[in-house]
GROMACS .gro file of C-alpha atoms in nm:
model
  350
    1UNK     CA    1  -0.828   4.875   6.048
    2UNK     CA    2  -1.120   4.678   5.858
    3UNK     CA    3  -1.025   4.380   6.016
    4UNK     CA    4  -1.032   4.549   6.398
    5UNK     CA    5  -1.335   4.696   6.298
    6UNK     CA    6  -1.503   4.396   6.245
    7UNK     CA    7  -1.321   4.198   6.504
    8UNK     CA    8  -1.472   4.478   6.786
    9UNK     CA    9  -1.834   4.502   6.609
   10UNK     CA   10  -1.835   4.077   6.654
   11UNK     CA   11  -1.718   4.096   6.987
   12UNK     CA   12  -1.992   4.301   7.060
   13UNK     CA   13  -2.276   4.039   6.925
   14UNK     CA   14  -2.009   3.788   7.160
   15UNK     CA   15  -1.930   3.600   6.890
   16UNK     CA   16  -1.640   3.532   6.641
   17UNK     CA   17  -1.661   3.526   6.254
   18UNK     CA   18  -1.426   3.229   6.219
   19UNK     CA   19  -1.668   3.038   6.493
   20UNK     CA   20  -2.005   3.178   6.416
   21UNK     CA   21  -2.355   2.983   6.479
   22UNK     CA   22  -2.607   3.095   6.235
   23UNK     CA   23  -2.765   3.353   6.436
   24UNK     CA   24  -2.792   3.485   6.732
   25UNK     CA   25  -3.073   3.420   6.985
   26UNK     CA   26  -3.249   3.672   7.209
   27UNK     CA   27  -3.363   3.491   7.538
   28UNK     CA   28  -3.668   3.550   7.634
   29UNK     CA   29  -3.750   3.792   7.976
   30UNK     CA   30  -3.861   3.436   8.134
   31UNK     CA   31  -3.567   3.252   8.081
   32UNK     CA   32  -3.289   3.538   8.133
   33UNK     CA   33  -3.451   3.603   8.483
   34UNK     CA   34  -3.446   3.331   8.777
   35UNK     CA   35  -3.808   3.233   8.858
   36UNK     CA   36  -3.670   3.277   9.254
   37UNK     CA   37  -3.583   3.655   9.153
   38UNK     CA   38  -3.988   3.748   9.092
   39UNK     CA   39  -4.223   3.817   9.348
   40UNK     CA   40  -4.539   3.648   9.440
   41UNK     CA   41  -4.648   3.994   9.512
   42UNK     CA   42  -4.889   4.175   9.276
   43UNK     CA   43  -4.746   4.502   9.396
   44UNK     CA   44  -4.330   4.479   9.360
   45UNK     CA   45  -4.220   4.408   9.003
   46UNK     CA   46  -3.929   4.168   8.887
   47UNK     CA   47  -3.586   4.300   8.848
   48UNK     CA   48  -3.474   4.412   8.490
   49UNK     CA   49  -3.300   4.133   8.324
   50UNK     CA   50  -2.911   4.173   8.240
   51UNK     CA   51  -2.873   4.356   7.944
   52UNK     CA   52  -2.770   4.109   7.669
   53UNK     CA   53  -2.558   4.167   7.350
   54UNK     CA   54  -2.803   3.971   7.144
   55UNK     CA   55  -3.059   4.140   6.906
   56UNK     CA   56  -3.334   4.329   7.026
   57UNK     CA   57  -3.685   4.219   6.943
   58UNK     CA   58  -3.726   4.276   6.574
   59UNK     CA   59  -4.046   4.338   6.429
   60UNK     CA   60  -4.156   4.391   6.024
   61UNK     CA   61  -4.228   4.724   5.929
   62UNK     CA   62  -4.539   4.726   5.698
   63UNK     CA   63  -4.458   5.054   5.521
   64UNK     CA   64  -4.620   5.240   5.246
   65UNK     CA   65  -4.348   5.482   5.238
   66UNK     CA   66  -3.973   5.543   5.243
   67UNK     CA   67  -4.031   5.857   5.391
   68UNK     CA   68  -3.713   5.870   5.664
   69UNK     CA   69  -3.956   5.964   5.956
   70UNK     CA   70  -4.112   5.607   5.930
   71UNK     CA   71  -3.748   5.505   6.063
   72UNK     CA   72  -3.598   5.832   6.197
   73UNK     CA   73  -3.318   5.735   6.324
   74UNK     CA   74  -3.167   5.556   6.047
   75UNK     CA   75  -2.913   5.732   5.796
   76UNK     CA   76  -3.133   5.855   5.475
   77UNK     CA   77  -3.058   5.788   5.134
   78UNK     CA   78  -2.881   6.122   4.999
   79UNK     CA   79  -3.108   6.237   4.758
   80UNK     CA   80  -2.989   6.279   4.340
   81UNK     CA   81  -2.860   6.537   4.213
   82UNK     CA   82  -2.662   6.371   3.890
   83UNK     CA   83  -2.453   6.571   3.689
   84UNK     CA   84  -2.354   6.265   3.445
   85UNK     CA   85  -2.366   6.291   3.105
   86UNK     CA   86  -2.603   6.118   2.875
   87UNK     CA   87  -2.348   5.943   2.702
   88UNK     CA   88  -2.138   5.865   3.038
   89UNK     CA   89  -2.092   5.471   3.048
   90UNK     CA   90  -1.934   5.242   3.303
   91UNK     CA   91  -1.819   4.846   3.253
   92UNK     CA   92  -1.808   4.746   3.625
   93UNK     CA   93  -1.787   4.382   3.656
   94UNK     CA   94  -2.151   4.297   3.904
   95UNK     CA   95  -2.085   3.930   4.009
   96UNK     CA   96  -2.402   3.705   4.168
   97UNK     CA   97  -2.365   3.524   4.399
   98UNK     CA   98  -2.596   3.348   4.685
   99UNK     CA   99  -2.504   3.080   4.915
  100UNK     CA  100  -2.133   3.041   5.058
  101UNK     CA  101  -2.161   2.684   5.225
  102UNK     CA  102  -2.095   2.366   5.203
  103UNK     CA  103  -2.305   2.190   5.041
  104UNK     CA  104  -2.300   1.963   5.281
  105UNK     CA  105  -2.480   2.217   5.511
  106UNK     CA  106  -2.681   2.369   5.208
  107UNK     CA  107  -3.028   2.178   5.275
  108UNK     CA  108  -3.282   2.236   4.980
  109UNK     CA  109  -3.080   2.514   4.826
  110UNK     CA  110  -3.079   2.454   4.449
  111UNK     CA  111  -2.769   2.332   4.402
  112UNK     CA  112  -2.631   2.568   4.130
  113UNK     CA  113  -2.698   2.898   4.361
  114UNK     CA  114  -2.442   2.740   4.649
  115UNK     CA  115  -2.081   2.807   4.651
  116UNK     CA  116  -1.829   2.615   4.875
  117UNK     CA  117  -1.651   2.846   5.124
  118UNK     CA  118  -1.300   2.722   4.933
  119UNK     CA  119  -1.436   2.768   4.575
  120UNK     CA  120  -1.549   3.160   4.690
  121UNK     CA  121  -1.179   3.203   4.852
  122UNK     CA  122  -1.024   3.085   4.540
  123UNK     CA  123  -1.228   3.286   4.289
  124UNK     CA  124  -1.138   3.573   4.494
  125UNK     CA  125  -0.729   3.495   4.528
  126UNK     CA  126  -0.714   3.491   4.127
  127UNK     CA  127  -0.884   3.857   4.151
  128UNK     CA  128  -0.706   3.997   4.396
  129UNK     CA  129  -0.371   3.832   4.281
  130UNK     CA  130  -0.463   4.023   3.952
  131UNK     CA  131  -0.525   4.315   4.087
  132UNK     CA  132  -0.885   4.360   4.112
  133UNK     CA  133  -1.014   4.540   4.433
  134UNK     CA  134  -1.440   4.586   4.504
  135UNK     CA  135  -1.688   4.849   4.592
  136UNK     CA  136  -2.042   4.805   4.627
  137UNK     CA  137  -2.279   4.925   4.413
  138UNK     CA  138  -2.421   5.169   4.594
  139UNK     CA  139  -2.067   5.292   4.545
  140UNK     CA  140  -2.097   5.238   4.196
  141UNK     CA  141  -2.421   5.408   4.202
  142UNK     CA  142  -2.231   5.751   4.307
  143UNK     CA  143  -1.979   5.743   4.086
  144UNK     CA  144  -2.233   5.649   3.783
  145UNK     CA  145  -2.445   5.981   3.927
  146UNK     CA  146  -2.102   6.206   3.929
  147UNK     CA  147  -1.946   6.102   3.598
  148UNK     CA  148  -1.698   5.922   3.792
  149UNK     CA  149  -1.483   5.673   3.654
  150UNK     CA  150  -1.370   5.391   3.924
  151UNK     CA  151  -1.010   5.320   3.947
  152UNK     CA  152  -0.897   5.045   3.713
  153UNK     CA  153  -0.991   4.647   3.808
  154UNK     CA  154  -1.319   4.796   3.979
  155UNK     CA  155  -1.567   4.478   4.035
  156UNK     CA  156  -1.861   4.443   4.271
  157UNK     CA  157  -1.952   4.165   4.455
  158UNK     CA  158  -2.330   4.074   4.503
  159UNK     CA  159  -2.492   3.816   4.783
  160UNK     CA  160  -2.824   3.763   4.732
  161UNK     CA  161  -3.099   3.683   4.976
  162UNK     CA  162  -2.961   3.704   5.343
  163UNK     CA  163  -2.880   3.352   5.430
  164UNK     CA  164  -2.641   3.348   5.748
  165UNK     CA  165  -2.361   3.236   5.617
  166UNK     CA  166  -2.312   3.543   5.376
  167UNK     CA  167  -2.163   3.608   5.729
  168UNK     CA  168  -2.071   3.288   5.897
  169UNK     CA  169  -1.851   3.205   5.572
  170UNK     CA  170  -1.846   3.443   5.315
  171UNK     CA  171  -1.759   3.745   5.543
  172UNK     CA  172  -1.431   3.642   5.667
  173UNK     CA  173  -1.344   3.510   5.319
  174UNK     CA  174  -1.369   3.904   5.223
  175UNK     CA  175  -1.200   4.044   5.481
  176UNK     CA  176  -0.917   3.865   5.426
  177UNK     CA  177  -0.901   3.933   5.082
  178UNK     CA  178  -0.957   4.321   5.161
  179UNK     CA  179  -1.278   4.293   4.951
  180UNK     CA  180  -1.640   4.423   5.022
  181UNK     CA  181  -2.023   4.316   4.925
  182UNK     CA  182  -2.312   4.411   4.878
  183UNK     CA  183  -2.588   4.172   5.030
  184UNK     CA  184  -2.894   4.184   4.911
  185UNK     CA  185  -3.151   4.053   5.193
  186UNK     CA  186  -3.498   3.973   5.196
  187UNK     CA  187  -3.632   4.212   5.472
  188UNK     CA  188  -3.909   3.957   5.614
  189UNK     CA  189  -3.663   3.727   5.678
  190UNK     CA  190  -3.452   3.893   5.886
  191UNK     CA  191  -3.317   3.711   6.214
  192UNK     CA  192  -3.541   3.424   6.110
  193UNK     CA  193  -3.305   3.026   6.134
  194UNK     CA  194  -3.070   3.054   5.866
  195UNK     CA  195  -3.087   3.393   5.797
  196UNK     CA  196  -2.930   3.716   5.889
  197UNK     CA  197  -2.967   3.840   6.221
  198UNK     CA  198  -2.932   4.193   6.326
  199UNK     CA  199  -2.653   4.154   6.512
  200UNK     CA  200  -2.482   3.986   6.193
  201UNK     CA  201  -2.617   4.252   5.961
  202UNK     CA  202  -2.497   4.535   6.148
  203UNK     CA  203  -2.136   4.399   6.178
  204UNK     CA  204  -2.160   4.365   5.787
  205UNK     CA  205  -2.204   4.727   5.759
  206UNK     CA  206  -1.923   4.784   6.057
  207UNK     CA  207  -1.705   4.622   5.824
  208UNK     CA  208  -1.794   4.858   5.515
  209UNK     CA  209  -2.081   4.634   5.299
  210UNK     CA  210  -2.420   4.745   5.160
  211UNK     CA  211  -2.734   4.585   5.272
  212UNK     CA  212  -2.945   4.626   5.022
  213UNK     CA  213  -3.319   4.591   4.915
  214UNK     CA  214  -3.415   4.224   4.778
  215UNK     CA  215  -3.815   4.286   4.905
  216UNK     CA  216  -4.032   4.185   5.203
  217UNK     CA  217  -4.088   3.805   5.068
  218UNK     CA  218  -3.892   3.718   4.756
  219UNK     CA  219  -4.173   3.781   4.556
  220UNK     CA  220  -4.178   3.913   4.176
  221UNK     CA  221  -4.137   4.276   4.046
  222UNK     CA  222  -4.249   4.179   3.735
  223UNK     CA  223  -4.606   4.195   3.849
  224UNK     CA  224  -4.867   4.272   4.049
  225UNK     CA  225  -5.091   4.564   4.208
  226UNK     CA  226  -4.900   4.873   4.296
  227UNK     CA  227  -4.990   4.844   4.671
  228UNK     CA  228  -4.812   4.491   4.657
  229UNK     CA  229  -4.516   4.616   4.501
  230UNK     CA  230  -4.527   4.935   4.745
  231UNK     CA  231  -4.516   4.690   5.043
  232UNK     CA  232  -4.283   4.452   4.885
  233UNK     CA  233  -4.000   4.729   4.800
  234UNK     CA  234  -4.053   5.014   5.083
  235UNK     CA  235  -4.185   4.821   5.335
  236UNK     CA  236  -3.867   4.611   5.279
  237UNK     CA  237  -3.666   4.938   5.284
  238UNK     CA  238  -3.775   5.072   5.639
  239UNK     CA  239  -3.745   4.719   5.757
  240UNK     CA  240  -3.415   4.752   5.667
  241UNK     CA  241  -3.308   5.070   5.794
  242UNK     CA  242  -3.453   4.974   6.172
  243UNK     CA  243  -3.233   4.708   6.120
  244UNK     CA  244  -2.877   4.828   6.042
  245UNK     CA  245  -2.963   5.200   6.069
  246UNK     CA  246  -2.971   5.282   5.710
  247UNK     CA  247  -3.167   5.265   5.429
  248UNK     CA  248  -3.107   5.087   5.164
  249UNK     CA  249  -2.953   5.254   4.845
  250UNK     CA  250  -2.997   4.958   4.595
  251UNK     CA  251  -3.190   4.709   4.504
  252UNK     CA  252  -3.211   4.303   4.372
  253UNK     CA  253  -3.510   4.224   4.239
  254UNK     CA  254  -3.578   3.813   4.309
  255UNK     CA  255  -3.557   3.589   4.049
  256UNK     CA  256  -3.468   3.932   3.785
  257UNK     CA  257  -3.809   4.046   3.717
  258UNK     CA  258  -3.928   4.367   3.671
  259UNK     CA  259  -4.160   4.599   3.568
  260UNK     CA  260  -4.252   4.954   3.487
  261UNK     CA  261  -4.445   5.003   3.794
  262UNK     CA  262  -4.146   4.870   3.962
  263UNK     CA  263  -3.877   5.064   3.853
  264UNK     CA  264  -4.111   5.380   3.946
  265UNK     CA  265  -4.169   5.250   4.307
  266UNK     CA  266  -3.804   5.225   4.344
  267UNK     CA  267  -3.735   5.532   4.210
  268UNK     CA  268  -3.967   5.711   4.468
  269UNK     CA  269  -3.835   5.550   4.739
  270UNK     CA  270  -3.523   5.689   4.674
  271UNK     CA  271  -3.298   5.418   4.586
  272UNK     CA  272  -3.017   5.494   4.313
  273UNK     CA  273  -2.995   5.141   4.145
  274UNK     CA  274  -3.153   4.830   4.079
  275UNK     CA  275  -2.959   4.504   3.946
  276UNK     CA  276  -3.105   4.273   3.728
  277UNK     CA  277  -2.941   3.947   3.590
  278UNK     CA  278  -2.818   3.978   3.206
  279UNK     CA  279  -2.544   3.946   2.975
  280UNK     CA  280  -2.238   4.161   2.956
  281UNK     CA  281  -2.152   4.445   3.173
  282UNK     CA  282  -2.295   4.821   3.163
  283UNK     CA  283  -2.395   5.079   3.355
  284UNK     CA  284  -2.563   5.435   3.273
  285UNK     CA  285  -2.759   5.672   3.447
  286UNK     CA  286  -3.058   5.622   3.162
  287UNK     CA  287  -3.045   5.196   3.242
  288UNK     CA  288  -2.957   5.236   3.657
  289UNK     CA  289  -3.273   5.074   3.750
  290UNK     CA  290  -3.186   4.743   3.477
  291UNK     CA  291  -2.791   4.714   3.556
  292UNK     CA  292  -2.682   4.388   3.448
  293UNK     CA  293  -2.495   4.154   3.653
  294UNK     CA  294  -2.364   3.751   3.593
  295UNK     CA  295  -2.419   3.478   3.805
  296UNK     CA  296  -2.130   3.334   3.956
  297UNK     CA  297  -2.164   2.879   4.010
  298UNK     CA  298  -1.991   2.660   4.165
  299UNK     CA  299  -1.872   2.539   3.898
  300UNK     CA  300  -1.682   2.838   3.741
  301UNK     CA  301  -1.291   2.799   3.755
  302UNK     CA  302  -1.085   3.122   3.899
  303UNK     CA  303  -0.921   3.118   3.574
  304UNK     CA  304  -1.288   3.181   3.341
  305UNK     CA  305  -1.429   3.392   3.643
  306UNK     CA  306  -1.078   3.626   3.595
  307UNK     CA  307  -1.084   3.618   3.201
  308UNK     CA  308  -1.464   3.732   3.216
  309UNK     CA  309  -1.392   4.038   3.446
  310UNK     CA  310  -1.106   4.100   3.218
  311UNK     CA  311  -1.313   4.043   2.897
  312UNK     CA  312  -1.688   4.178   3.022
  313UNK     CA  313  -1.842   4.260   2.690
  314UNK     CA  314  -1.780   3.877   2.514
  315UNK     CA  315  -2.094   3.682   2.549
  316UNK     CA  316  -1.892   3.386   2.658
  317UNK     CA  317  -2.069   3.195   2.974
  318UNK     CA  318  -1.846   3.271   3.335
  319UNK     CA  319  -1.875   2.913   3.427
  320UNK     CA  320  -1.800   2.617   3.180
  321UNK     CA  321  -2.011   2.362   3.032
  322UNK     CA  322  -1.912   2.001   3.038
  323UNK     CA  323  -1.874   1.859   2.683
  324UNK     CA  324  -2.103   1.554   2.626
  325UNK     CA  325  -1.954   1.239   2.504
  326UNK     CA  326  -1.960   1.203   2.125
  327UNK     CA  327  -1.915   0.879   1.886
  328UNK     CA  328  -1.738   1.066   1.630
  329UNK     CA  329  -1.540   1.412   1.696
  330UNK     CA  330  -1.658   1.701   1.509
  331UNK     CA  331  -1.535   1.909   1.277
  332UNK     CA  332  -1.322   2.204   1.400
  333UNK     CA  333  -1.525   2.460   1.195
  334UNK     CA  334  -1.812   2.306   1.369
  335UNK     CA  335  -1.761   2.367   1.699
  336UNK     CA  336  -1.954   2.704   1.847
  337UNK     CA  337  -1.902   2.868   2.140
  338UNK     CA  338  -2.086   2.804   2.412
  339UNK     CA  339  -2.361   3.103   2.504
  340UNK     CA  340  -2.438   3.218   2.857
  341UNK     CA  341  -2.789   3.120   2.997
  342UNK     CA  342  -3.073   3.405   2.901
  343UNK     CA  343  -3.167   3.614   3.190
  344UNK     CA  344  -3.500   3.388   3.213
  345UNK     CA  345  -3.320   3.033   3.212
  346UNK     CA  346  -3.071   3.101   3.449
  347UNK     CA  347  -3.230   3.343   3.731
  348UNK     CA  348  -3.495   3.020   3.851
  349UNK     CA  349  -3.416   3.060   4.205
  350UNK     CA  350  -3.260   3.318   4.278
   0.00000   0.00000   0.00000
């Protein structure tokens, strides 16, 4: 049904997710109507242009609020009412990624944040062949408010950003694994080249992902006046909402930076979570806005990616590090493990 779903909500954009360009195009009045159709006459109009299954003009909302009548037609956020306990803890699995590519087709993408389409479909066969199924973490957010434990082999998966191919690639790759994300797009660059058109986003929620919050311009949280952070988180969040008619739930902030003023923003806009990069996996209703999550490379083998989910709370890195040539082996009781980045050294970029 997911599949069909998805099939009908791309056949209505007129494209195909196996055969996808990177966005669609809206033509222009000028050059969907024949120049022979309009009339030299001041007084008689030119005919309507065919209506086209390509995005409407979109247009940045520069918000100050995430009240819903800035975007009225767009689903609200249902508003908290938690009931959890203080002492009510969840170890959900949050996995990072950002660009499902090819390298080949990655440009200037640091190289570390893209993951080849068949890397991303074989990380995801050793999950699902063990069992694991997703949610998004909105998702997780609602359990986390009801004191809700998620069924066994619960993980989320995270794409950061809003490139294009989060559907071109990475979209079908979840389907047919049964799996759902939650992308995390940067609002001003919505159905810009590369990106995440309309069209694209709204056939991501059609086929049962989050779009989430990741700000107007990629800019840091962990700074900054609060009338730049007000326009960076809810102007991104009506943005949002007049493009996939919802508003967002969660929230990424860019490169894992945050701050006080931050997390309060957030919280008066409504949204139930905000992911940060960090060791380990936990989740409570006291640390929501500062849930941890691990960054997924290219790099990391389905086998360490499945004995991290499996193992969440060792501080052993997901992906693994290449030993360096020695002269002389050393000694077994020498030999330490190797630690995962700090949330500083590896979030550059993302």
């Amino acid at each position: 049904m997911l599949l069909s779903a998805l099939l009908a909500a791309c056949a209505s954009a007129g494209v195909k997710p196996g055969s996808l360009s990177p966005r669609s195009e809206q033509p222009s009045v000028a050059s969907a109507t024949p120049s022979s159709l309009v009339s030299a006459s001041p007084t008689i109009s030119p005919p309507s242009p065919t209506p086209s299954p390509s995005p409407q003009p979109f247009a940045i909302i520069p918000a100050t609020s995430c009240d819903p009548s800035v975007v009225p037609d767009a689903s609200p956020v249902a508003s908290s009412s938690p009931a959890v306990s203080a002492r009510f803890v969840l170890q959900v699995p949050i996995l990072m990624y950002h660009r499902i590519v090819p390298l080949s087709e990655a440009g200037n993408s640091i190289p570390s944040l893209v993951v080849p389409p068949a890397t991303f479909d074989a990380q995801l066969s050793a999950l699902e062949a063990a069992g694991w199924h997703t949610i998004t973490v909105s998702a997780l957010a609602d359990d986390l408010e009801a004191g809700i434990r998620p069924a066994p082999k619960t993980f989320v998966i995270t794409i950061d950003d809003g490139w294009a191919d989060g559907y071109t690639y990475a979209l079908p790759i979840l389907v047919d694994h049964g799996f759902v994300a939650t992308y995390y797009v940067i609002a001003g660059r919505i159905n810009e080249p590369d990106f995440l058109s309309v069209d694209q986003l709204r056939a991501l929620v059609t086929a049962d992902n989050e779009i989430g919050d990741h700000t107007m311009d990629h800019v840091s949280l962990g700074g900054g006046t609060d009338a730049r952070l007000t326009y960076e988180i809810d102007g991104a969040a009506a943005t949002i909402a007049l493009a996939t008619g919802r508003w967002p739930e969660t929230l990424a902030y860019p490169s894992g930076h945050f701050s006080s003023a931050a997390i309060s923003i957030i919280q008066a806009c409504g949204m139930k979570m905000a992911v940060i990069e960090g060791d380990g996996t936990y989740e409570s209703w006291a640390t929501r806005f500062t849930t941890p999550r691990v960054k997924v490379y290219p790099g990391t083998s389905p086998a360490t990616l499945l004995s991290w989910v499996e193992h969440p709370w060792l501080p052993a890195q997901p992906t693994p590090t290449p030993a360096l040539p020695t002269p002389t082996p050393a000694p077994p009781s020498s030999v330490a493990s190797s630690p995962r980045p700090t949330a500083a050294q590896s979030s550059a970029g993302t």
